PDB file of N, CA and C in Angstrom:
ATOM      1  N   UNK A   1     -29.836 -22.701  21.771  1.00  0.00           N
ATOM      2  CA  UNK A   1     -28.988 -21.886  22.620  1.00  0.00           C
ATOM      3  C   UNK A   1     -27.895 -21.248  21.769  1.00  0.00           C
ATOM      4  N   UNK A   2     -27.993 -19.920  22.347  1.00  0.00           N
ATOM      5  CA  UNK A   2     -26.991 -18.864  21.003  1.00  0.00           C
ATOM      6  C   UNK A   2     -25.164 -19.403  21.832  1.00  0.00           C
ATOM      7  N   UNK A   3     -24.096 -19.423  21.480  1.00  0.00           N
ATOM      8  CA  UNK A   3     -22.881 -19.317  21.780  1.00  0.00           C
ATOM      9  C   UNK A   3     -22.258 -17.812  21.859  1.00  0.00           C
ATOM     10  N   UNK A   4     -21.944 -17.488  23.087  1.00  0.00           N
ATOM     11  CA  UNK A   4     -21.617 -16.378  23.524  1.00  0.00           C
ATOM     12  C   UNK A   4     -20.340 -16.360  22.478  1.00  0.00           C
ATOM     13  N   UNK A   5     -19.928 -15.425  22.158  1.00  0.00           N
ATOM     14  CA  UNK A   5     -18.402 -15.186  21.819  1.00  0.00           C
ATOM     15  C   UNK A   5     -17.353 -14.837  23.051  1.00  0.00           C
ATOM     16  N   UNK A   6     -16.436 -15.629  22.805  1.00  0.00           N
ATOM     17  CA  UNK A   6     -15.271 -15.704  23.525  1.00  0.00           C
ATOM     18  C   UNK A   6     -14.324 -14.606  23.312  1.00  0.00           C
ATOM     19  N   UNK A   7     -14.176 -13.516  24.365  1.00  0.00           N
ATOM     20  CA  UNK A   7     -13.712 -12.279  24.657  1.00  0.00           C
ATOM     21  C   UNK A   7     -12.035 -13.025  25.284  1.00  0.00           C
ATOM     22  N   UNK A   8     -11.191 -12.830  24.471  1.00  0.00           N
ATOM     23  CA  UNK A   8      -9.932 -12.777  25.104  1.00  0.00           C
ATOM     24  C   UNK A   8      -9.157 -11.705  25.835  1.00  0.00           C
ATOM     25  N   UNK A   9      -8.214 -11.534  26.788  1.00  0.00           N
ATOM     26  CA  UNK A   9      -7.331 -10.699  27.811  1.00  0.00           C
ATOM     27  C   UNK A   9      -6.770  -9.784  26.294  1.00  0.00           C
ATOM     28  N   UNK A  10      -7.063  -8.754  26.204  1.00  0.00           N
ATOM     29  CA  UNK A  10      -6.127  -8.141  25.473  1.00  0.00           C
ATOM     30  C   UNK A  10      -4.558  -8.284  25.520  1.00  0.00           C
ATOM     31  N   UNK A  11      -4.071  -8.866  26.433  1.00  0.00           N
ATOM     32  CA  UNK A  11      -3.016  -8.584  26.646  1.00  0.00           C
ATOM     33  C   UNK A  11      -2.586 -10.349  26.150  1.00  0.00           C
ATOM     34  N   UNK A  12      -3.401 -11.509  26.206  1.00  0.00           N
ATOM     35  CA  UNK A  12      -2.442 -12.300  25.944  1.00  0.00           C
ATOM     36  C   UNK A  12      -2.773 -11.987  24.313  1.00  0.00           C
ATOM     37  N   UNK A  13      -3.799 -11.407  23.827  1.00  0.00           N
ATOM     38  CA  UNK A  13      -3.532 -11.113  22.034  1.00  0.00           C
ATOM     39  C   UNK A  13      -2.660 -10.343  21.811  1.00  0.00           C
ATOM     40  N   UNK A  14      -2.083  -9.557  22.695  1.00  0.00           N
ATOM     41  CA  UNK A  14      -0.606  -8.684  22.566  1.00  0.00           C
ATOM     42  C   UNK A  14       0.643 -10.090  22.919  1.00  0.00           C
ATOM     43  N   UNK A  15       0.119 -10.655  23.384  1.00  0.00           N
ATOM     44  CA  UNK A  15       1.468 -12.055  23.473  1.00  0.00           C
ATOM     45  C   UNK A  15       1.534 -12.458  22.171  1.00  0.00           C
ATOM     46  N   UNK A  16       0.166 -12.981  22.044  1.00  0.00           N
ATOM     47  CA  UNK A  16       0.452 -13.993  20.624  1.00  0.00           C
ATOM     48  C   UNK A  16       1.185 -12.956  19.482  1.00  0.00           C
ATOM     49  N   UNK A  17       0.703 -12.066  19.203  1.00  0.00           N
ATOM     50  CA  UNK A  17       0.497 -11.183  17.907  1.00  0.00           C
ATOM     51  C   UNK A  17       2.399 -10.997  18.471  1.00  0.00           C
ATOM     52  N   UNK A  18       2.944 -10.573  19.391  1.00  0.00           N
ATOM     53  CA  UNK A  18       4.558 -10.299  19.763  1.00  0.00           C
ATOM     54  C   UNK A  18       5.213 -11.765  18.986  1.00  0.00           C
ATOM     55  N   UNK A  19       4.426 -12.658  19.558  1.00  0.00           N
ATOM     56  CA  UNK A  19       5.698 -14.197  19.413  1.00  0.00           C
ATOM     57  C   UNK A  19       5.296 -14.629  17.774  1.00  0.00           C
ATOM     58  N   UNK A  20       4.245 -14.106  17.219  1.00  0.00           N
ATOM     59  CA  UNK A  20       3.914 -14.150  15.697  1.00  0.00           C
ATOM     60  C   UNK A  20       5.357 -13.438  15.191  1.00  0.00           C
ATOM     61  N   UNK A  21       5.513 -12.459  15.730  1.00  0.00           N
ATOM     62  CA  UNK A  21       6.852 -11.230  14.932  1.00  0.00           C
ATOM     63  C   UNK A  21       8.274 -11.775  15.893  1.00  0.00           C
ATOM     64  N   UNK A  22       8.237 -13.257  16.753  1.00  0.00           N
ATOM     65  CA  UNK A  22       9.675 -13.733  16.483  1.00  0.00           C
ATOM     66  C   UNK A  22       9.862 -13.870  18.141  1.00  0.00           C
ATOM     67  N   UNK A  23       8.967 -12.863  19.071  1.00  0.00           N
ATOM     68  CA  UNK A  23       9.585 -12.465  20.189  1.00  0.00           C
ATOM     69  C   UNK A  23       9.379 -14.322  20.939  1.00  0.00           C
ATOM     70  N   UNK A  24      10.400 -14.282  21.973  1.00  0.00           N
ATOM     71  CA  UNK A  24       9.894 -15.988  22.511  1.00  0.00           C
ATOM     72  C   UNK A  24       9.006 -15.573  23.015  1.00  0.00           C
ATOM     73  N   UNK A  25       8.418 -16.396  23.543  1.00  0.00           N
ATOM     74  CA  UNK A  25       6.867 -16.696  24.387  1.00  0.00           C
ATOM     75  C   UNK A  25       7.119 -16.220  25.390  1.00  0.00           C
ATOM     76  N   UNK A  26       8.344 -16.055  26.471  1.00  0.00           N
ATOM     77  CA  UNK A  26       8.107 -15.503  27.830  1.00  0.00           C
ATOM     78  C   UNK A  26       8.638 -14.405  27.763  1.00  0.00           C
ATOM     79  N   UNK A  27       9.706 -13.756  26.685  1.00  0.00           N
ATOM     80  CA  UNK A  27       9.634 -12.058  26.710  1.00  0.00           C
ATOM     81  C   UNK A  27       8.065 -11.506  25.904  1.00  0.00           C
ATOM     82  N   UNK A  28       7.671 -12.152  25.182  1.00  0.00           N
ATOM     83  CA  UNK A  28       6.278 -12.076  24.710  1.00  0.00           C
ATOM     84  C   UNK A  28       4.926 -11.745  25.934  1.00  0.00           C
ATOM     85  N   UNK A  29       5.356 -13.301  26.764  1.00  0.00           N
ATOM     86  CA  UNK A  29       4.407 -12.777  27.888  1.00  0.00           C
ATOM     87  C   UNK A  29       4.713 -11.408  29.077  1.00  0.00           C
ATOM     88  N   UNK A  30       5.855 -11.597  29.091  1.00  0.00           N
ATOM     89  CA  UNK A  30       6.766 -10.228  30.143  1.00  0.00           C
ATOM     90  C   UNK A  30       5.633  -8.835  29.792  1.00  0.00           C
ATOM     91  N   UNK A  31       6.275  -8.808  28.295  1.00  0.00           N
ATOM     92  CA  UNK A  31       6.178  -7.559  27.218  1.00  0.00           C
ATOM     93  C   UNK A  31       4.704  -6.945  27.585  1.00  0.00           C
ATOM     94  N   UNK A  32       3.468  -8.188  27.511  1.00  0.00           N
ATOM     95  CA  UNK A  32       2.001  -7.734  27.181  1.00  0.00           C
ATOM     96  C   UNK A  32       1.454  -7.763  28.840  1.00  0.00           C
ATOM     97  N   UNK A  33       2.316  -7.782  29.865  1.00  0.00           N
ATOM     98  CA  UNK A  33       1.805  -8.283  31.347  1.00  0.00           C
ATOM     99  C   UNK A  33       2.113  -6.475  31.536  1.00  0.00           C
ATOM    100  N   UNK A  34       3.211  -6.026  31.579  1.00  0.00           N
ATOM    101  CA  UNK A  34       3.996  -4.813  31.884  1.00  0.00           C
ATOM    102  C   UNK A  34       3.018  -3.705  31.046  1.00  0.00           C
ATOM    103  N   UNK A  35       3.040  -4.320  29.626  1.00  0.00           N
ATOM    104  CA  UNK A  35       2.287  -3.019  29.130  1.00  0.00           C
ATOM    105  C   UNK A  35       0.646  -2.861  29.449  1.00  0.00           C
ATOM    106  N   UNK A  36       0.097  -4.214  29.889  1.00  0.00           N
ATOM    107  CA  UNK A  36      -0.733  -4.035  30.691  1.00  0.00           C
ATOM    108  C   UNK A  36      -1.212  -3.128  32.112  1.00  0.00           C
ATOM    109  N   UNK A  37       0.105  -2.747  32.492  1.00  0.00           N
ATOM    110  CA  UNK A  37       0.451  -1.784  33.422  1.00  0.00           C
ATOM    111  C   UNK A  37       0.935  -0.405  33.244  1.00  0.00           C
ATOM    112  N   UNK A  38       0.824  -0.552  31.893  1.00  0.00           N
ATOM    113  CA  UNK A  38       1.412   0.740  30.974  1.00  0.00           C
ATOM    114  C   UNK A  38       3.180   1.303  31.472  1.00  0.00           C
ATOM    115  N   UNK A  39       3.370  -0.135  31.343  1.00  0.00           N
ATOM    116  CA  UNK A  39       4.961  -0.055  31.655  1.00  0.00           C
ATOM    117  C   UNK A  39       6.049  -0.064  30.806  1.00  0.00           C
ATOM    118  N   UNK A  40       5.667  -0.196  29.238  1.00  0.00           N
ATOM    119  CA  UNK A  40       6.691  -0.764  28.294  1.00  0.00           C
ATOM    120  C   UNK A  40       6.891   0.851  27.547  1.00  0.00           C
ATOM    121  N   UNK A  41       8.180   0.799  27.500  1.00  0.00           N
ATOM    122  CA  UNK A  41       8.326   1.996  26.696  1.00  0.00           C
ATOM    123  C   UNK A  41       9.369   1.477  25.300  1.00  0.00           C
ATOM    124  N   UNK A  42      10.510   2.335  24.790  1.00  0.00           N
ATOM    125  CA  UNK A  42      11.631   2.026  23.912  1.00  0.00           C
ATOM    126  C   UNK A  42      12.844   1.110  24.773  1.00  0.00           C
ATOM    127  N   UNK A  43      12.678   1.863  25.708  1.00  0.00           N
ATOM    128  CA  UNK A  43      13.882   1.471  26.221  1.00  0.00           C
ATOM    129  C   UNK A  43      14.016   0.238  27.216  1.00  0.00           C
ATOM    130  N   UNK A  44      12.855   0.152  27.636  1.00  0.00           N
ATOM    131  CA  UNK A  44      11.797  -1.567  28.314  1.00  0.00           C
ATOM    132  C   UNK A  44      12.446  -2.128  27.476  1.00  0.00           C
ATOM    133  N   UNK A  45      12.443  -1.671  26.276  1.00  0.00           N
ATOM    134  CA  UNK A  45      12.151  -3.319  25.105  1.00  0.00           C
ATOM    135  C   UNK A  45      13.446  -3.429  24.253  1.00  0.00           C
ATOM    136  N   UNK A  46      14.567  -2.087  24.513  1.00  0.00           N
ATOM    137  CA  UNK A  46      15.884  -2.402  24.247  1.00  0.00           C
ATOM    138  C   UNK A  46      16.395  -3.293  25.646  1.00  0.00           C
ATOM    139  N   UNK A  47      16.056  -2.959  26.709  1.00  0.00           N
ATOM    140  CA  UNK A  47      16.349  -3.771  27.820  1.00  0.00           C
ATOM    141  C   UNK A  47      16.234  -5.802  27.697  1.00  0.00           C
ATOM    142  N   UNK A  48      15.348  -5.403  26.844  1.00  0.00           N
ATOM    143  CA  UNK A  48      14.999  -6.836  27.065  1.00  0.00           C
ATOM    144  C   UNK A  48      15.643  -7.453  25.866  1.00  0.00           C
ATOM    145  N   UNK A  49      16.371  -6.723  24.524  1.00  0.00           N
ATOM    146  CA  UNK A  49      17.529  -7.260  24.149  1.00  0.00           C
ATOM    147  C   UNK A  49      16.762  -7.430  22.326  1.00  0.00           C
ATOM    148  N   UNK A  50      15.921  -6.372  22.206  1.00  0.00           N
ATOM    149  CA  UNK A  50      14.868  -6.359  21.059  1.00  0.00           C
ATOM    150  C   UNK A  50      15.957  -4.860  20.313  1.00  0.00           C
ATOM    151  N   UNK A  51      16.043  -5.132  19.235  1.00  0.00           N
ATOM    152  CA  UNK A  51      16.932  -4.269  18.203  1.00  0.00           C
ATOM    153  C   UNK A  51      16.314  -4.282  16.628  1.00  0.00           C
ATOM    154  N   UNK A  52      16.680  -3.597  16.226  1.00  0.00           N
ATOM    155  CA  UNK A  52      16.595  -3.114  14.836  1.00  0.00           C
ATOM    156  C   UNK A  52      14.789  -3.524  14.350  1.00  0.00           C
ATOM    157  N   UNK A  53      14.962  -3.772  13.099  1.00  0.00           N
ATOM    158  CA  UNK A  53      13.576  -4.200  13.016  1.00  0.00           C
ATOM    159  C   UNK A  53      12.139  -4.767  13.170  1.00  0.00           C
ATOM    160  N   UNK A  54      12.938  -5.589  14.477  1.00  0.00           N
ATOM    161  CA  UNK A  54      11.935  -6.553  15.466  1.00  0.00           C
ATOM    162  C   UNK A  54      11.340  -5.040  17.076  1.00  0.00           C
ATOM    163  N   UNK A  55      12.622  -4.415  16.654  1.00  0.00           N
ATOM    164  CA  UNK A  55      12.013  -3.271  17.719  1.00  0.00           C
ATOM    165  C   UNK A  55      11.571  -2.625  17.468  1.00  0.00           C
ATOM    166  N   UNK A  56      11.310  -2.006  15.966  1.00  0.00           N
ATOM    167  CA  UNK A  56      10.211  -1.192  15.807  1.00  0.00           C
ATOM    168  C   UNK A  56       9.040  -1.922  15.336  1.00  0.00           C
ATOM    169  N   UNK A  57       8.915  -3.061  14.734  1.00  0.00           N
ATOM    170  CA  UNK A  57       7.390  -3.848  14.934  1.00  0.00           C
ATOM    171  C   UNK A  57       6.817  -4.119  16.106  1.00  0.00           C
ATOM    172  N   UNK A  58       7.460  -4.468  17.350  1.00  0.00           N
ATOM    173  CA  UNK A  58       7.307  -4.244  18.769  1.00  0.00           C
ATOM    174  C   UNK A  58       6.804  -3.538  19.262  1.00  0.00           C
ATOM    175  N   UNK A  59       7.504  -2.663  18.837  1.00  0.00           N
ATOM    176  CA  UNK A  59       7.129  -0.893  19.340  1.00  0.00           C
ATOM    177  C   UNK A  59       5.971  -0.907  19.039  1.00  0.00           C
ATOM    178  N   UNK A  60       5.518  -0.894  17.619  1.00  0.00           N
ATOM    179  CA  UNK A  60       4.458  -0.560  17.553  1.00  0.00           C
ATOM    180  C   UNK A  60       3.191  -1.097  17.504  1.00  0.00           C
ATOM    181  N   UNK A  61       3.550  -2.384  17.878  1.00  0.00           N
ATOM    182  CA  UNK A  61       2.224  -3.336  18.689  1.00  0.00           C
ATOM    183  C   UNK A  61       1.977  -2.943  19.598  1.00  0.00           C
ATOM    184  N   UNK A  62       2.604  -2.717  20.834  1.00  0.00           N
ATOM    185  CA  UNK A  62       2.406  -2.526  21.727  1.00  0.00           C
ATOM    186  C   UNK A  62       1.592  -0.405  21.597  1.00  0.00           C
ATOM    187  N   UNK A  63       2.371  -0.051  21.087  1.00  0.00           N
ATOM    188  CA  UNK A  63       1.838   1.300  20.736  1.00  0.00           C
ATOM    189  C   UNK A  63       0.258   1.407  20.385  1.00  0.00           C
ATOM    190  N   UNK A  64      -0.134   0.309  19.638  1.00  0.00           N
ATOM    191  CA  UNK A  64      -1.200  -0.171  19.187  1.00  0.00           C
ATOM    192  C   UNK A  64      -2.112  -0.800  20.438  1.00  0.00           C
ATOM    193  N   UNK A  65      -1.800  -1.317  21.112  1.00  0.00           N
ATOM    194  CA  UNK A  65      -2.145  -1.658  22.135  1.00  0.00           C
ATOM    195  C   UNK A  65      -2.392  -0.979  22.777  1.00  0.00           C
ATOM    196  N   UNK A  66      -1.525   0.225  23.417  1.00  0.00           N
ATOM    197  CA  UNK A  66      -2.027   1.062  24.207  1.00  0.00           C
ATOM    198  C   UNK A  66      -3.426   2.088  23.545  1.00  0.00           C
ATOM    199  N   UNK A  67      -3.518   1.916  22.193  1.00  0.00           N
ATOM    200  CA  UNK A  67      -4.595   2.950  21.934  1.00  0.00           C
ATOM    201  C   UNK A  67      -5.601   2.502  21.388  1.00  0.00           C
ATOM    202  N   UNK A  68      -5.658   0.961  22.155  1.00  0.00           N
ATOM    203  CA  UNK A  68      -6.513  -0.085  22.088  1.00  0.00           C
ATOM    204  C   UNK A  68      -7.240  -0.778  20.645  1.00  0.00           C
ATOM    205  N   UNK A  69      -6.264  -0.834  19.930  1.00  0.00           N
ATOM    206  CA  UNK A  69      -6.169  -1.437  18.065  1.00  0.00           C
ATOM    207  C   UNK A  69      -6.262  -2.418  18.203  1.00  0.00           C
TER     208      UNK A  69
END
């Protein structure tokens, strides 16, 4: 019997890959639930208290995310 491969939620690999670059685990989960809804923009994620260099690696996970990377 072959083992299917295990397909994860894109969105909790947008969690992990966020709390890898520092974010906690529940703005992590917030972050990848919302942009799942195509809700996160710059200013989402200054809201949520993300600045300088952690906000543009952010940014652009999630950016990445949306264009499905």
């Amino acid at each position: 019997m072959k083992l299917k491969k295990q397909i994860s939620d894109p969105r909790e690999l947008l969690a992990d890959k966020l709390n890898k670059v520092g974010v906690d685990v529940q703005k992590a989960f917030f972050i990848a639930l919302d942009a799942g809804r195509n809700l996160v923009d710059k200013e989402y994620l200054i809201d949520l208290g993300l600045r300088g260099e952690q906000l543009n690696v952010v940014e652009n996970l999630v950016k990445n995310f949306y264009w499905g990377d």
